[in-house]
Amino acid sequence: MEIKKIFDNMEYGPAPESPAPALDWLKMHRGKFRLFINGKWQLPAAKKYFNSENPSDKSHLARLAEAGSKDVDKAVNAARKALPGWQETSPHERAKMLYAIARQIQKHARLFAVLESMDNGKPIRETRDIDIPLVVRHFYHHAGWAQLRDTELKDFKEIGVVGQIIPWNFPMLMLSWKVAPALAMGNTVVLKPAEYTSLTALLFAEVCEQAGLPPGVLNVLTGSGKTGALIVNHPGIDKIAFTGSTEVGRIIRKATAGTGKKISLELGGKSPFIVFEDADLDSAVEGLVDAIWFNMGQVCCAGSRLLVQESIAEKFYAKVKARMEKLRIGNALDKSIDIGAIVAPVQLHTIDELVKTGEAEGNRCWQPSTPCPPEGYFYPPTLFTDVPPSATIAQEEIFGPVLVAMSFRTHTEAVKLANNTRYGLAASIWTENINLALDIAPQVKAGTVWINCSNIFDAASGFGGYRESGFGREGGLEGLYEYVKPRVEENLSDKAFSLPKTKVKKDDLPQAVRPEIDRTAKLYIGGKQSRPDGGYSMDVHSLSGIRLGEVSKGNRKDIRNAVEAAHADSKWAAMTGHARAQVMYYLAENLAVRKNEFANRLALMLDTGIPAAMTEVEAAISRIYTYAALADKYDGRVHHTTFRNLTLAMPEALGVMGISCPDEWPLLGFVSTVMPAIAMGNRVVVIPSEKSPFSATDFYQVIETSDVPAGTLNIVTGNKEELATVLARHDDVDGIWYFGTAAGSKNVEMLSAANMKRSWVNYGNFRDWLKPEQGEGELFLRKATQIKNIWIPYGE
Amino acid sequence: MTTDTNLKTGHKRNEGMAFDPDFFADIRVNRSAVERRTATLGTRRSVKKQWQAAWLLKAVSCIDLTSLSGDDTPGNVMRLCAKARQPVRNDLLQNLGMAGTGLHTGAVCVYHNLIPTAVKVLEGTSIPVAAVSTGFPAGQISMEQKIKQIELSVAAGASEIDIVISRPKVLTGDWAGLYEEVKAYRQACGEAHMKTILATGELATLTQVAKASRVCMMAGADFIKTSTGMEQVNATLPVSLVMVRAIRDYYETTGFRVGFKPAGGIRQAKQALMWLILMEEELGTDWLKPDLFRFGASGLLGDIERQLEHFVTGRYSASYRHPMS
């Protein structure tokens, strides 16, 4: 075009980044790649290959090997074989290795960026300025953690062989989020990149070779979901880390249930982007561009639901539309575009179908006049306004450049709408009022809350979901826990620990067996003793079979009522740590008053002598003290992330938890599991020891005299497995702890998949609850909480 | 309604509006968010090859070629004006297909005493002479003197007046006072166009910049301008973004297009492109013309000339190859 003409119309023109270096790299490999196993490039056993294409222009990029079961075996074996050597490598050596990898990526940064852009369709600006710099930062950050491994995490050891399955939306970034912490902590890895976007993972394998990573420490298997399933189900894998859809996450949860494989899942989202009337609206519009049009909206934490205060809604929509008109769509390698190509036709189809559904349901759809290039898989930025929460597009994750907007009237309503979703990955809050921002942030159910910003990431901060967005964190200290296990768990036993047994004659039984006046052990729900819904009781015997009385036989309706009562309790979670501690000390005080009574009961139920029973009571009192003490001391962190930004990592209570207590320690087991949960602000529904439930039912009176709010602590006696099943299946229960059999553990994990509640089970292994190192500590608090990272940029 | 005679453009000249605190009182600007936006302006857009050449030529046409020194004499101002008439070497223009287009800078900007010289040298061209006024740069003189200064400069032939606002009025929140002040300047300007210098480096916060921008436009500013070039901090992208968003807001409210002039510290061609991108992205192509956009710069032109020669020859250029001003 003539310069004179451009001078008059001031068009941008094309600004292509050259694909040549990336094409040369592909050519060097003759457009065909093998599997990276045990430090060598190996042919796939079944000799199967699939194609990789460039979504910007549908051009062919490469042939990739499809890893089958033999290849997965080989990779897992290689990782297993490499494990001892890698474990014994000193932290400093591992740190140097991660540092070298970071350096090596940095040296080839542009090649990574171009290749990623061609493979995925995302704008070169994003891979060049965001993805790859974050990848490098992630490896540097974790080189640091590798160095500090034995000092900062001395009570933990590596998990072993880790299977990692990453998505196509951030191929390299998700690789770094998985590989860096795994290697830093001393694990070995079998990595499967997404089938649409494997190229940079293969380049990464080369980089690791160059950096001198020992063979087998990292293995890269290309392939489809089938390959992923083979990794998930492989018995030689100790942990699965997965990022992808909630649907697949659920399959993984079920597939690994009961196996003891640790899993971390980073799944879907429908994250709210909340704009209050006092926000800097122009900046909020720009935040929205980052939220939903970053990476074509193919972002799990995309701000895909715009919630805007009704007073400014129309004005804001007008601004959004004006901004959308300025978005440029085009080939991912063009340096002047905002929106590149959708990764693959199947995704384009999904987006299109959901938009059509949105229109068919009568929602107002708007798209800018900008045309999409015809040669690739493109989708225009799309806005739906005045969408009711009941619309399909307001509930389903679209994973495309489609924004769904609705208005709210009050702050309370904003929170309600924000939380009206099964997901809980992220949220963005826009207001110039810090009081409002910090009031809303804790109320939103999301693992990441961005105040006056969106889609900002850093290696020092954890990232992960609430609810069906998955569990586990990636990044920062909180992310490391996904790649280590407590050393103390190695000492758990497959046999139950118990108090020493002594023979007790019937005539010697304490008074408590046959009280002067009949006592009925009821259920304890919503601060009241209540009769079981079914109207049945069950007999309680001592371990040696002496009939001691009855407890109520709770059923699913009692569990339902207890969960509702727990939700109805708004007091406990709102109390300060100090106030909760006061109540817990009071519990200990009132338990101490009844020490003898509790010891007598324990002696009866467990066929043990009073002194031994007293040991358990004393330990229980001490344990309550421990958690009362910790109630105001389990602090969060302030992460060192980006410039002029406070990133607050706050441990938040899970919400309503179900707890199935260990059978063998009627009082201590109850206290050891319930107290950490409530210390953190959870409300609990407890299934006490089935065999020996009286310590828990006796505990009602301790609760009733200790200022515990109604609904904080609910106790339902009955059949352990049956009640645990109801709790695990309950969609309004946020977390579940199960201490029992291996089969029961599997059951709980399997059923928890439905709403992705956080589960913690013992796989039939037993703790010695008398020992503080096994029976108490920070681990319990960590399991009772999840980290929310709140990003607060500052500066006026 | 007055029409724009000086700049021969179609748009209506800003008539201002009645003082209305509702128009600016609730404005809040989030600095971090603004900085994030400006940090990616130049990474989201890129102009290359002939597009870059055309955009740089556009930048040339928007430069207020400026000399504001104590040692300015008729001699060097004459050279300045000559450069304004012929900012880019003719052979380069020919190679760029721009010969005969009459490319010249947006204006020449001088102190009051040099107006007659500039007017004389530029006679017969359409290049306006701009004069800085109202106690430039600090503005710490009496209101009477300020008005008088404008009147004298207009009488001397300046068709554009770059006034400075009283920063104390912003810092003490005397918005009505600022409005009255700027309105009086505008009246004194008459047909001459008024560029209102906010001296943003002395306004403390971006929110103040946003408010001051609106008040000045309400009072009838034809342009709002970032800086005198003499403050500690002069034109920055964040400040500019806040000001152009205010211009957009004002346009959407009143229908009047107000121009924008960043000044001070813009020395490189690459920086100039960033500002052009800013204007294109936030306000649109209408604002990419000298009637609505100016650079206040003295050193910028030299760098652009070298870049243009590089485009033509493929070789990196040297500054001595281009006629100085």
mmCIF file of C-alpha atoms in Angstrom, chain A residues 343-459:
data_model
loop_
_atom_site.group_PDB
_atom_site.id
_atom_site.type_symbol
_atom_site.label_atom_id
_atom_site.label_comp_id
_atom_site.label_asym_id
_atom_site.label_seq_id
_atom_site.Cartn_x
_atom_site.Cartn_y
_atom_site.Cartn_z
ATOM 1 C CA VAL A 343 -7.026 -24.173 19.166
ATOM 2 C CA ALA A 344 -8.978 -26.701 17.109
ATOM 3 C CA PRO A 345 -12.203 -27.154 15.140
ATOM 4 C CA VAL A 346 -13.813 -29.144 17.924
ATOM 5 C CA GLN A 347 -13.384 -26.244 20.323
ATOM 6 C CA LEU A 348 -14.666 -23.796 17.748
ATOM 7 C CA HIS A 349 -17.714 -25.980 17.368
ATOM 8 C CA THR A 350 -18.294 -26.110 21.138
ATOM 9 C CA ILE A 351 -18.141 -22.324 21.366
ATOM 10 C CA ASP A 352 -20.445 -21.913 18.422
ATOM 11 C CA GLU A 353 -22.966 -24.371 19.820
ATOM 12 C CA LEU A 354 -23.051 -22.641 23.201
ATOM 13 C CA VAL A 355 -23.494 -19.228 21.596
ATOM 14 C CA LYS A 356 -26.339 -20.625 19.508
ATOM 15 C CA THR A 357 -27.895 -22.059 22.645
ATOM 16 C CA GLY A 358 -27.546 -18.650 24.241
ATOM 17 C CA GLU A 359 -29.381 -17.047 21.363
ATOM 18 C CA ALA A 360 -32.011 -19.770 21.220
ATOM 19 C CA GLU A 361 -32.719 -19.170 24.891
ATOM 20 C CA GLY A 362 -33.505 -15.573 24.050
ATOM 21 C CA ASN A 363 -30.378 -13.816 25.263
ATOM 22 C CA ARG A 364 -29.166 -10.662 23.551
ATOM 23 C CA CYS A 365 -26.030 -11.389 21.588
ATOM 24 C CA TRP A 366 -23.676 -8.723 20.262
ATOM 25 C CA GLN A 367 -20.534 -9.027 18.172
ATOM 26 C CA PRO A 368 -18.334 -6.261 16.758
ATOM 27 C CA SER A 369 -18.108 -5.605 13.045
ATOM 28 C CA THR A 370 -14.511 -6.875 12.845
ATOM 29 C CA PRO A 371 -14.388 -9.766 10.399
ATOM 30 C CA CYS A 372 -12.654 -13.046 11.192
ATOM 31 C CA PRO A 373 -9.913 -14.172 8.802
ATOM 32 C CA PRO A 374 -11.221 -17.014 6.660
ATOM 33 C CA GLU A 375 -8.144 -19.237 6.695
ATOM 34 C CA GLY A 376 -8.041 -20.450 10.295
ATOM 35 C CA TYR A 377 -10.225 -21.327 13.270
ATOM 36 C CA PHE A 378 -11.379 -17.940 14.464
ATOM 37 C CA TYR A 379 -14.256 -16.791 16.604
ATOM 38 C CA PRO A 380 -15.222 -13.171 17.143
ATOM 39 C CA PRO A 381 -15.405 -11.617 20.594
ATOM 40 C CA THR A 382 -18.977 -11.974 21.742
ATOM 41 C CA LEU A 383 -21.067 -10.275 24.386
ATOM 42 C CA PHE A 384 -24.364 -11.379 25.860
ATOM 43 C CA THR A 385 -26.100 -8.803 28.033
ATOM 44 C CA ASP A 386 -28.967 -9.077 30.503
ATOM 45 C CA VAL A 387 -28.423 -12.790 30.848
ATOM 46 C CA PRO A 388 -30.312 -14.427 33.703
ATOM 47 C CA PRO A 389 -28.393 -16.862 35.907
ATOM 48 C CA SER A 390 -30.725 -19.595 34.669
ATOM 49 C CA ALA A 391 -29.404 -19.339 31.115
ATOM 50 C CA THR A 392 -27.201 -22.178 29.925
ATOM 51 C CA ILE A 393 -24.481 -19.720 28.938
ATOM 52 C CA ALA A 394 -24.492 -18.263 32.447
ATOM 53 C CA GLN A 395 -23.762 -21.657 33.968
ATOM 54 C CA GLU A 396 -21.672 -23.597 31.448
ATOM 55 C CA GLU A 397 -18.026 -22.895 30.864
ATOM 56 C CA ILE A 398 -17.769 -21.765 27.226
ATOM 57 C CA PHE A 399 -13.962 -21.629 27.009
ATOM 58 C CA GLY A 400 -14.029 -19.096 24.241
ATOM 59 C CA PRO A 401 -14.150 -15.326 23.694
ATOM 60 C CA VAL A 402 -17.716 -15.105 24.935
ATOM 61 C CA LEU A 403 -18.679 -12.793 27.772
ATOM 62 C CA VAL A 404 -21.947 -13.210 29.598
ATOM 63 C CA ALA A 405 -23.191 -10.143 31.443
ATOM 64 C CA MET A 406 -25.831 -9.493 34.057
ATOM 65 C CA SER A 407 -26.493 -6.724 36.538
ATOM 66 C CA PHE A 408 -26.853 -6.673 40.296
ATOM 67 C CA ARG A 409 -28.529 -4.254 42.682
ATOM 68 C CA THR A 410 -26.662 -4.550 45.970
ATOM 69 C CA HIS A 411 -23.328 -5.746 47.271
ATOM 70 C CA THR A 412 -25.015 -8.730 48.829
ATOM 71 C CA GLU A 413 -26.612 -9.637 45.550
ATOM 72 C CA ALA A 414 -23.280 -9.325 43.784
ATOM 73 C CA VAL A 415 -21.807 -11.918 46.124
ATOM 74 C CA LYS A 416 -24.794 -14.186 45.680
ATOM 75 C CA LEU A 417 -24.588 -14.037 41.910
ATOM 76 C CA ALA A 418 -20.825 -14.477 42.007
ATOM 77 C CA ASN A 419 -21.213 -17.633 44.050
ATOM 78 C CA ASN A 420 -24.141 -18.957 42.053
ATOM 79 C CA THR A 421 -21.954 -21.478 40.271
ATOM 80 C CA ARG A 422 -20.500 -24.916 40.790
ATOM 81 C CA TYR A 423 -17.080 -23.554 40.029
ATOM 82 C CA GLY A 424 -14.765 -21.452 42.152
ATOM 83 C CA LEU A 425 -11.518 -20.770 40.410
ATOM 84 C CA ALA A 426 -11.157 -17.012 40.353
ATOM 85 C CA ALA A 427 -12.931 -13.704 40.697
ATOM 86 C CA SER A 428 -12.159 -10.136 39.799
ATOM 87 C CA ILE A 429 -13.508 -7.223 41.815
ATOM 88 C CA TRP A 430 -13.510 -3.630 40.586
ATOM 89 C CA THR A 431 -14.083 -0.775 42.970
ATOM 90 C CA GLU A 432 -12.051 2.188 44.149
ATOM 91 C CA ASN A 433 -13.284 1.586 47.672
ATOM 92 C CA ILE A 434 -10.848 -0.652 49.500
ATOM 93 C CA ASN A 435 -13.380 -1.322 52.246
ATOM 94 C CA LEU A 436 -15.770 -2.738 49.721
ATOM 95 C CA ALA A 437 -13.096 -4.719 47.895
ATOM 96 C CA LEU A 438 -11.819 -6.328 51.062
ATOM 97 C CA ASP A 439 -15.343 -7.008 52.209
ATOM 98 C CA ILE A 440 -16.280 -8.837 49.019
ATOM 99 C CA ALA A 441 -13.018 -10.756 48.488
ATOM 100 C CA PRO A 442 -13.436 -13.197 51.380
ATOM 101 C CA GLN A 443 -17.082 -13.772 50.548
ATOM 102 C CA VAL A 444 -16.447 -14.936 47.015
ATOM 103 C CA LYS A 445 -15.843 -18.648 46.687
ATOM 104 C CA ALA A 446 -12.725 -18.651 44.586
ATOM 105 C CA GLY A 447 -9.095 -19.660 44.914
ATOM 106 C CA THR A 448 -7.845 -16.426 43.404
ATOM 107 C CA VAL A 449 -9.370 -13.000 43.809
ATOM 108 C CA TRP A 450 -8.002 -10.164 41.741
ATOM 109 C CA ILE A 451 -8.866 -6.697 42.965
ATOM 110 C CA ASN A 452 -8.829 -4.129 40.171
ATOM 111 C CA CYS A 453 -6.905 -6.500 37.961
ATOM 112 C CA SER A 454 -7.386 -9.803 36.233
ATOM 113 C CA ASN A 455 -5.406 -12.815 35.042
ATOM 114 C CA ILE A 456 -2.211 -11.840 36.768
ATOM 115 C CA PHE A 457 0.058 -14.692 37.715
ATOM 116 C CA ASP A 458 3.311 -15.234 39.491
ATOM 117 C CA ALA A 459 5.295 -18.263 40.558
#
